PDB file of C-alpha atoms and ligand atoms in Angstrom:
ATOM      1  CA  MET A 255      83.575  34.753  62.279  1.00  0.00           C
ATOM      2  CA  SER A 256      87.014  36.112  61.409  1.00  0.00           C
ATOM      3  CA  GLN A 257      89.310  37.232  64.238  1.00  0.00           C
ATOM      4  CA  GLU A 258      89.048  40.989  63.749  1.00  0.00           C
ATOM      5  CA  ILE A 259      87.356  43.504  61.451  1.00  0.00           C
ATOM      6  CA  THR A 260      87.720  47.220  60.835  1.00  0.00           C
ATOM      7  CA  VAL A 261      84.686  49.488  60.523  1.00  0.00           C
ATOM      8  CA  ARG A 262      85.756  52.990  59.540  1.00  0.00           C
ATOM      9  CA  ASP A 263      88.608  53.860  61.948  1.00  0.00           C
ATOM     10  CA  LEU A 264      87.832  51.297  64.679  1.00  0.00           C
ATOM     11  CA  SER A 265      88.779  47.637  65.099  1.00  0.00           C
ATOM     12  CA  PHE A 266      86.300  45.107  66.433  1.00  0.00           C
ATOM     13  CA  LYS A 267      86.595  41.553  67.750  1.00  0.00           C
ATOM     14  CA  PRO A 268      83.964  38.780  67.530  1.00  0.00           C
ATOM     15  CA  PHE A 269      81.318  39.149  70.214  1.00  0.00           C
ATOM     16  CA  ILE A 270      78.016  37.270  69.681  1.00  0.00           C
ATOM     17  CA  SER A 271      77.550  34.956  66.697  1.00  0.00           C
ATOM     18  CA  HIS A 272      74.578  35.170  64.368  1.00  0.00           C
ATOM     19  CA  GLU A 273      73.548  31.680  65.429  1.00  0.00           C
ATOM     20  CA  ALA A 274      73.513  32.650  69.126  1.00  0.00           C
ATOM     21  CA  ILE A 275      71.542  35.799  68.290  1.00  0.00           C
ATOM     22  CA  LEU A 276      68.890  33.835  66.397  1.00  0.00           C
ATOM     23  CA  THR A 277      68.561  31.318  69.233  1.00  0.00           C
ATOM     24  CA  ARG A 278      67.953  34.134  71.707  1.00  0.00           C
ATOM     25  CA  VAL A 279      65.575  36.064  69.429  1.00  0.00           C
ATOM     26  CA  LYS A 280      63.502  32.894  69.045  1.00  0.00           C
ATOM     27  CA  GLU A 281      63.318  32.514  72.846  1.00  0.00           C
ATOM     28  CA  MET A 282      62.246  36.148  73.166  1.00  0.00           C
ATOM     29  CA  ALA A 283      59.592  35.621  70.467  1.00  0.00           C
ATOM     30  CA  LEU A 284      58.199  32.560  72.254  1.00  0.00           C
ATOM     31  CA  ASN A 285      57.947  34.493  75.527  1.00  0.00           C
ATOM     32  CA  ILE A 286      56.136  37.312  73.735  1.00  0.00           C
ATOM     33  CA  GLU A 287      53.826  34.826  72.048  1.00  0.00           C
ATOM     34  CA  LYS A 288      52.848  33.325  75.414  1.00  0.00           C
ATOM     35  CA  ASP A 289      51.819  36.756  76.690  1.00  0.00           C
ATOM     36  CA  TYR A 290      50.187  38.210  73.565  1.00  0.00           C
ATOM     37  CA  LYS A 291      48.836  35.345  71.425  1.00  0.00           C
ATOM     38  CA  ASP A 292      45.187  36.474  71.570  1.00  0.00           C
ATOM     39  CA  ARG A 293      45.695  40.234  72.002  1.00  0.00           C
ATOM     40  CA  ASN A 294      46.625  41.414  68.488  1.00  0.00           C
ATOM     41  CA  PRO A 295      49.456  43.626  69.811  1.00  0.00           C
ATOM     42  CA  VAL A 296      51.330  46.326  67.912  1.00  0.00           C
ATOM     43  CA  PHE A 297      55.084  45.894  67.560  1.00  0.00           C
ATOM     44  CA  LEU A 298      56.817  49.280  67.496  1.00  0.00           C
ATOM     45  CA  VAL A 299      60.201  48.885  65.842  1.00  0.00           C
ATOM     46  CA  VAL A 300      62.810  51.511  66.726  1.00  0.00           C
ATOM     47  CA  LEU A 301      64.738  52.285  63.562  1.00  0.00           C
ATOM     48  CA  THR A 302      67.291  52.066  62.392  1.00  0.00           C
ATOM     49  CA  GLY A 303      69.128  49.689  64.701  1.00  0.00           C
ATOM     50  CA  ALA A 304      66.283  47.235  65.366  1.00  0.00           C
ATOM     51  CA  PHE A 305      65.543  46.414  61.727  1.00  0.00           C
ATOM     52  CA  ARG A 306      67.388  43.063  61.813  1.00  0.00           C
ATOM     53  CA  LEU A 307      65.812  42.147  65.153  1.00  0.00           C
ATOM     54  CA  ALA A 308      62.353  43.005  63.784  1.00  0.00           C
ATOM     55  CA  GLY A 309      62.828  40.845  60.680  1.00  0.00           C
ATOM     56  CA  ASP A 310      63.950  37.798  62.641  1.00  0.00           C
ATOM     57  CA  MET A 311      61.414  38.355  65.435  1.00  0.00           C
ATOM     58  CA  ALA A 312      58.621  38.498  62.818  1.00  0.00           C
ATOM     59  CA  SER A 313      59.787  35.209  61.327  1.00  0.00           C
ATOM     60  CA  PHE A 314      59.435  33.505  64.727  1.00  0.00           C
ATOM     61  CA  ILE A 315      56.061  35.043  65.577  1.00  0.00           C
ATOM     62  CA  ASP A 316      53.104  33.116  64.312  1.00  0.00           C
ATOM     63  CA  PHE A 317      50.027  34.891  65.618  1.00  0.00           C
ATOM     64  CA  PRO A 318      48.068  37.939  64.422  1.00  0.00           C
ATOM     65  CA  CYS A 319      49.747  41.259  65.254  1.00  0.00           C
ATOM     66  CA  GLU A 320      50.488  44.644  63.702  1.00  0.00           C
ATOM     67  CA  TRP A 321      53.745  46.480  63.042  1.00  0.00           C
ATOM     68  CA  ASP A 322      54.716  50.127  62.989  1.00  0.00           C
ATOM     69  CA  PHE A 323      58.093  51.858  62.782  1.00  0.00           C
ATOM     70  CA  ILE A 324      59.500  54.888  64.564  1.00  0.00           C
ATOM     71  CA  LYS A 325      62.869  56.513  64.128  1.00  0.00           C
ATOM     72  CA  LEU A 326      64.707  57.844  67.175  1.00  0.00           C
ATOM     73  CA  SER A 327      68.291  58.955  67.438  1.00  0.00           C
ATOM     74  CA  SER A 328      70.530  59.894  70.332  1.00  0.00           C
ATOM     75  CA  TYR A 329      73.964  58.655  69.291  1.00  0.00           C
ATOM     76  CA  LYS A 330      76.848  60.343  67.485  1.00  0.00           C
ATOM     77  CA  ASP A 331      80.059  58.414  66.778  1.00  0.00           C
ATOM     78  CA  THR A 332      80.352  56.015  69.739  1.00  0.00           C
ATOM     79  CA  ARG A 333      78.600  58.191  72.365  1.00  0.00           C
ATOM     80  CA  SER A 334      75.132  59.269  73.467  1.00  0.00           C
ATOM     81  CA  THR A 335      74.466  62.960  72.711  1.00  0.00           C
ATOM     82  CA  GLY A 336      72.196  63.251  75.773  1.00  0.00           C
ATOM     83  CA  ALA A 337      69.186  64.350  73.687  1.00  0.00           C
ATOM     84  CA  VAL A 338      66.615  62.289  71.780  1.00  0.00           C
ATOM     85  CA  ASP A 339      65.293  63.245  68.332  1.00  0.00           C
ATOM     86  CA  ILE A 340      62.082  61.742  66.965  1.00  0.00           C
ATOM     87  CA  GLU A 341      63.005  61.641  63.299  1.00  0.00           C
ATOM     88  CA  PHE A 342      59.684  60.027  62.453  1.00  0.00           C
ATOM     89  CA  ASP A 343      56.863  58.872  64.668  1.00  0.00           C
ATOM     90  CA  LEU A 344      53.944  56.429  64.766  1.00  0.00           C
ATOM     91  CA  THR A 345      51.745  56.178  61.715  1.00  0.00           C
ATOM     92  CA  MET A 346      48.879  54.290  63.397  1.00  0.00           C
ATOM     93  CA  ASP A 347      46.476  55.175  66.174  1.00  0.00           C
ATOM     94  CA  VAL A 348      47.657  53.170  69.191  1.00  0.00           C
ATOM     95  CA  LYS A 349      45.004  54.382  71.624  1.00  0.00           C
ATOM     96  CA  GLY A 350      43.822  51.420  73.718  1.00  0.00           C
ATOM     97  CA  ARG A 351      46.313  49.036  72.087  1.00  0.00           C
ATOM     98  CA  ASP A 352      48.913  46.712  73.595  1.00  0.00           C
ATOM     99  CA  LEU A 353      52.351  47.884  72.429  1.00  0.00           C
ATOM    100  CA  ILE A 354      55.646  46.005  72.374  1.00  0.00           C
ATOM    101  CA  ILE A 355      58.645  48.211  71.622  1.00  0.00           C
ATOM    102  CA  LEU A 356      61.507  46.454  69.814  1.00  0.00           C
ATOM    103  CA  GLU A 357      64.848  48.131  70.494  1.00  0.00           C
ATOM    104  CA  ASP A 358      68.374  47.097  69.495  1.00  0.00           C
ATOM    105  CA  ILE A 359      70.249  48.190  72.613  1.00  0.00           C
ATOM    106  CA  ILE A 360      69.666  50.020  75.890  1.00  0.00           C
ATOM    107  CA  ASP A 361      72.710  52.015  76.955  1.00  0.00           C
ATOM    108  CA  THR A 362      72.024  54.941  79.315  1.00  0.00           C
ATOM    109  CA  GLY A 363      68.281  54.278  79.001  1.00  0.00           C
ATOM    110  CA  LEU A 364      67.662  57.860  77.871  1.00  0.00           C
ATOM    111  CA  THR A 365      66.037  56.996  74.539  1.00  0.00           C
ATOM    112  CA  MET A 366      63.492  54.548  75.975  1.00  0.00           C
ATOM    113  CA  HIS A 367      62.871  56.582  79.132  1.00  0.00           C
ATOM    114  CA  PHE A 368      62.060  59.584  76.945  1.00  0.00           C
ATOM    115  CA  TYR A 369      59.955  57.687  74.400  1.00  0.00           C
ATOM    116  CA  MET A 370      57.902  55.718  76.923  1.00  0.00           C
ATOM    117  CA  GLU A 371      56.971  58.972  78.660  1.00  0.00           C
ATOM    118  CA  TYR A 372      56.120  60.531  75.296  1.00  0.00           C
ATOM    119  CA  LEU A 373      53.951  57.518  74.316  1.00  0.00           C
ATOM    120  CA  LYS A 374      51.601  58.197  77.231  1.00  0.00           C
ATOM    121  CA  LYS A 375      49.993  61.003  75.243  1.00  0.00           C
ATOM    122  CA  HIS A 376      48.871  58.393  72.681  1.00  0.00           C
ATOM    123  CA  ALA A 377      46.996  56.545  75.488  1.00  0.00           C
ATOM    124  CA  PRO A 378      47.963  52.931  74.717  1.00  0.00           C
ATOM    125  CA  LEU A 379      46.429  50.201  76.905  1.00  0.00           C
ATOM    126  CA  SER A 380      49.872  48.806  77.779  1.00  0.00           C
ATOM    127  CA  VAL A 381      53.521  49.211  76.774  1.00  0.00           C
ATOM    128  CA  ARG A 382      56.259  46.591  77.119  1.00  0.00           C
ATOM    129  CA  LEU A 383      59.853  46.690  75.993  1.00  0.00           C
ATOM    130  CA  ALA A 384      61.999  44.084  74.250  1.00  0.00           C
ATOM    131  CA  SER A 385      65.684  44.872  73.732  1.00  0.00           C
ATOM    132  CA  LEU A 386      68.258  42.577  72.173  1.00  0.00           C
ATOM    133  CA  LEU A 387      71.150  44.069  74.150  1.00  0.00           C
ATOM    134  CA  ILE A 388      71.332  45.827  77.526  1.00  0.00           C
ATOM    135  CA  LYS A 389      74.416  47.588  78.919  1.00  0.00           C
ATOM    136  CA  LYS A 390      73.215  47.324  82.508  1.00  0.00           C
ATOM    137  CA  GLU A 391      76.156  49.183  84.050  1.00  0.00           C
ATOM    138  CA  ALA A 392      75.681  52.143  81.696  1.00  0.00           C
ATOM    139  CA  MET A 393      72.029  52.683  82.686  1.00  0.00           C
ATOM    140  CA  VAL A 394      71.374  56.157  84.106  1.00  0.00           C
ATOM    141  CA  TYR A 395      67.656  56.473  83.315  1.00  0.00           C
ATOM    142  CA  PRO A 396      65.812  53.490  84.800  1.00  0.00           C
ATOM    143  CA  VAL A 397      63.833  51.479  82.269  1.00  0.00           C
ATOM    144  CA  HIS A 398      62.266  48.085  82.808  1.00  0.00           C
ATOM    145  CA  ILE A 399      63.050  45.590  80.061  1.00  0.00           C
ATOM    146  CA  ASP A 400      60.279  43.009  79.869  1.00  0.00           C
ATOM    147  CA  TYR A 401      61.939  40.853  77.225  1.00  0.00           C
ATOM    148  CA  PRO A 402      65.742  41.127  77.500  1.00  0.00           C
ATOM    149  CA  GLY A 403      68.118  39.520  75.021  1.00  0.00           C
ATOM    150  CA  PHE A 404      71.706  39.708  76.279  1.00  0.00           C
ATOM    151  CA  PHE A 405      73.119  41.740  79.184  1.00  0.00           C
ATOM    152  CA  ILE A 406      76.510  42.985  77.959  1.00  0.00           C
ATOM    153  CA  GLU A 407      79.435  44.983  79.280  1.00  0.00           C
ATOM    154  CA  ASN A 408      79.702  48.699  78.625  1.00  0.00           C
ATOM    155  CA  LYS A 409      81.645  48.593  75.348  1.00  0.00           C
ATOM    156  CA  PHE A 410      80.657  49.781  71.877  1.00  0.00           C
ATOM    157  CA  VAL A 411      79.306  47.087  69.535  1.00  0.00           C
ATOM    158  CA  VAL A 412      78.372  46.903  65.846  1.00  0.00           C
ATOM    159  CA  GLY A 413      76.531  44.486  63.566  1.00  0.00           C
ATOM    160  CA  TYR A 414      73.073  42.907  63.360  1.00  0.00           C
ATOM    161  CA  GLY A 415      71.513  46.327  62.724  1.00  0.00           C
ATOM    162  CA  LEU A 416      73.809  48.391  64.941  1.00  0.00           C
ATOM    163  CA  ASP A 417      76.096  50.854  63.182  1.00  0.00           C
ATOM    164  CA  TYR A 418      79.211  52.881  63.679  1.00  0.00           C
ATOM    165  CA  ASN A 419      78.413  56.164  61.930  1.00  0.00           C
ATOM    166  CA  HIS A 420      76.095  54.381  59.457  1.00  0.00           C
ATOM    167  CA  SER A 421      78.509  51.575  58.695  1.00  0.00           C
ATOM    168  CA  GLY A 422      78.382  47.917  59.798  1.00  0.00           C
ATOM    169  CA  ARG A 423      74.615  47.388  60.146  1.00  0.00           C
ATOM    170  CA  ASN A 424      74.659  44.574  57.608  1.00  0.00           C
ATOM    171  CA  LEU A 425      77.090  42.378  59.566  1.00  0.00           C
ATOM    172  CA  ASN A 426      75.348  39.172  60.668  1.00  0.00           C
ATOM    173  CA  ASP A 427      77.304  38.765  63.891  1.00  0.00           C
ATOM    174  CA  LEU A 428      77.829  41.258  66.717  1.00  0.00           C
ATOM    175  CA  TRP A 429      81.322  42.715  67.105  1.00  0.00           C
ATOM    176  CA  GLN A 430      82.840  44.510  70.096  1.00  0.00           C
ATOM    177  CA  VAL A 431      85.266  47.412  69.865  1.00  0.00           C
ATOM    178  CA  ILE A 432      88.881  46.575  70.749  1.00  0.00           C
TER     179      ILE A 432
HETATM  180  P1  5GP B 686      70.512  55.189  75.215  1.00  0.00           P
HETATM  181  O1  5GP B 686      69.508  56.235  74.914  1.00  0.00           O
HETATM  182  O2  5GP B 686      69.956  54.020  75.980  1.00  0.00           O
HETATM  183  O3  5GP B 686      71.737  55.758  75.855  1.00  0.00           O
HETATM  184  O4  5GP B 686      71.027  54.644  73.835  1.00  0.00           O
HETATM  185  C1  5GP B 686      70.221  53.905  72.994  1.00  0.00           C
HETATM  186  C2  5GP B 686      70.664  54.054  71.563  1.00  0.00           C
HETATM  187  O5  5GP B 686      72.075  54.344  71.471  1.00  0.00           O
HETATM  188  C3  5GP B 686      70.487  52.754  70.811  1.00  0.00           C
HETATM  189  O6  5GP B 686      69.223  52.656  70.218  1.00  0.00           O
HETATM  190  C4  5GP B 686      71.605  52.808  69.781  1.00  0.00           C
HETATM  191  O7  5GP B 686      71.185  53.511  68.660  1.00  0.00           O
HETATM  192  C5  5GP B 686      72.696  53.614  70.447  1.00  0.00           C
HETATM  193  N1  5GP B 686      73.742  52.769  71.057  1.00  0.00           N
HETATM  194  C6  5GP B 686      73.982  52.596  72.376  1.00  0.00           C
HETATM  195  N2  5GP B 686      75.026  51.784  72.582  1.00  0.00           N
HETATM  196  C7  5GP B 686      75.458  51.415  71.349  1.00  0.00           C
HETATM  197  C8  5GP B 686      76.520  50.545  70.903  1.00  0.00           C
HETATM  198  O8  5GP B 686      77.283  49.926  71.656  1.00  0.00           O
HETATM  199  N3  5GP B 686      76.625  50.429  69.547  1.00  0.00           N
HETATM  200  C9  5GP B 686      75.830  51.077  68.667  1.00  0.00           C
HETATM  201  N4  5GP B 686      76.049  50.880  67.377  1.00  0.00           N
HETATM  202  N5  5GP B 686      74.826  51.892  69.058  1.00  0.00           N
HETATM  203  C10 5GP B 686      74.642  52.050  70.393  1.00  0.00           C
END
């Protein structure tokens, strides 16, 4: 990892290496496997930020399961807008199914609080949440994270799927704003 990078008008310093991320994602996958091995769960990937997490999680998961993708947005620049848009929703019928939501980061908790409430109308059997990053001190809307990755301080980060105004998602490591 170099010492500093610039994404658009902001500078970022190294935060969590790709190697450390993969180690943690594998641990999360093994915990999920223990709980769901014989249940054929549905992974619900929250786009766009969780696309890297989903790819690596899938590579560590070796039991039958299904995948669907939803697109939610609540962020503009480096701040939450306070409202959640469902840009596109489930494509499969999840009634009576065990769901595992894969999210990149929980900040205020608004997005997941909103979506988990909304999911109730689809009558799943169960819903659990896996999030790579959690800004615990920023949480305003309580959400329970069943499979946490890293608890981090309340500073803006990019990389490994997370963007700054659409830029930086490709970066393999995580970077923290300076
Ligand atoms: P919440 O609804 O919990 O406040 O925010 C969740 C969403 O905000 C995440 O899915 C992500 O899109 C965005 N977000 C929150 N914090 C960060 C951050 O530090 N960096 C980036 N790139 N996105 C963030």
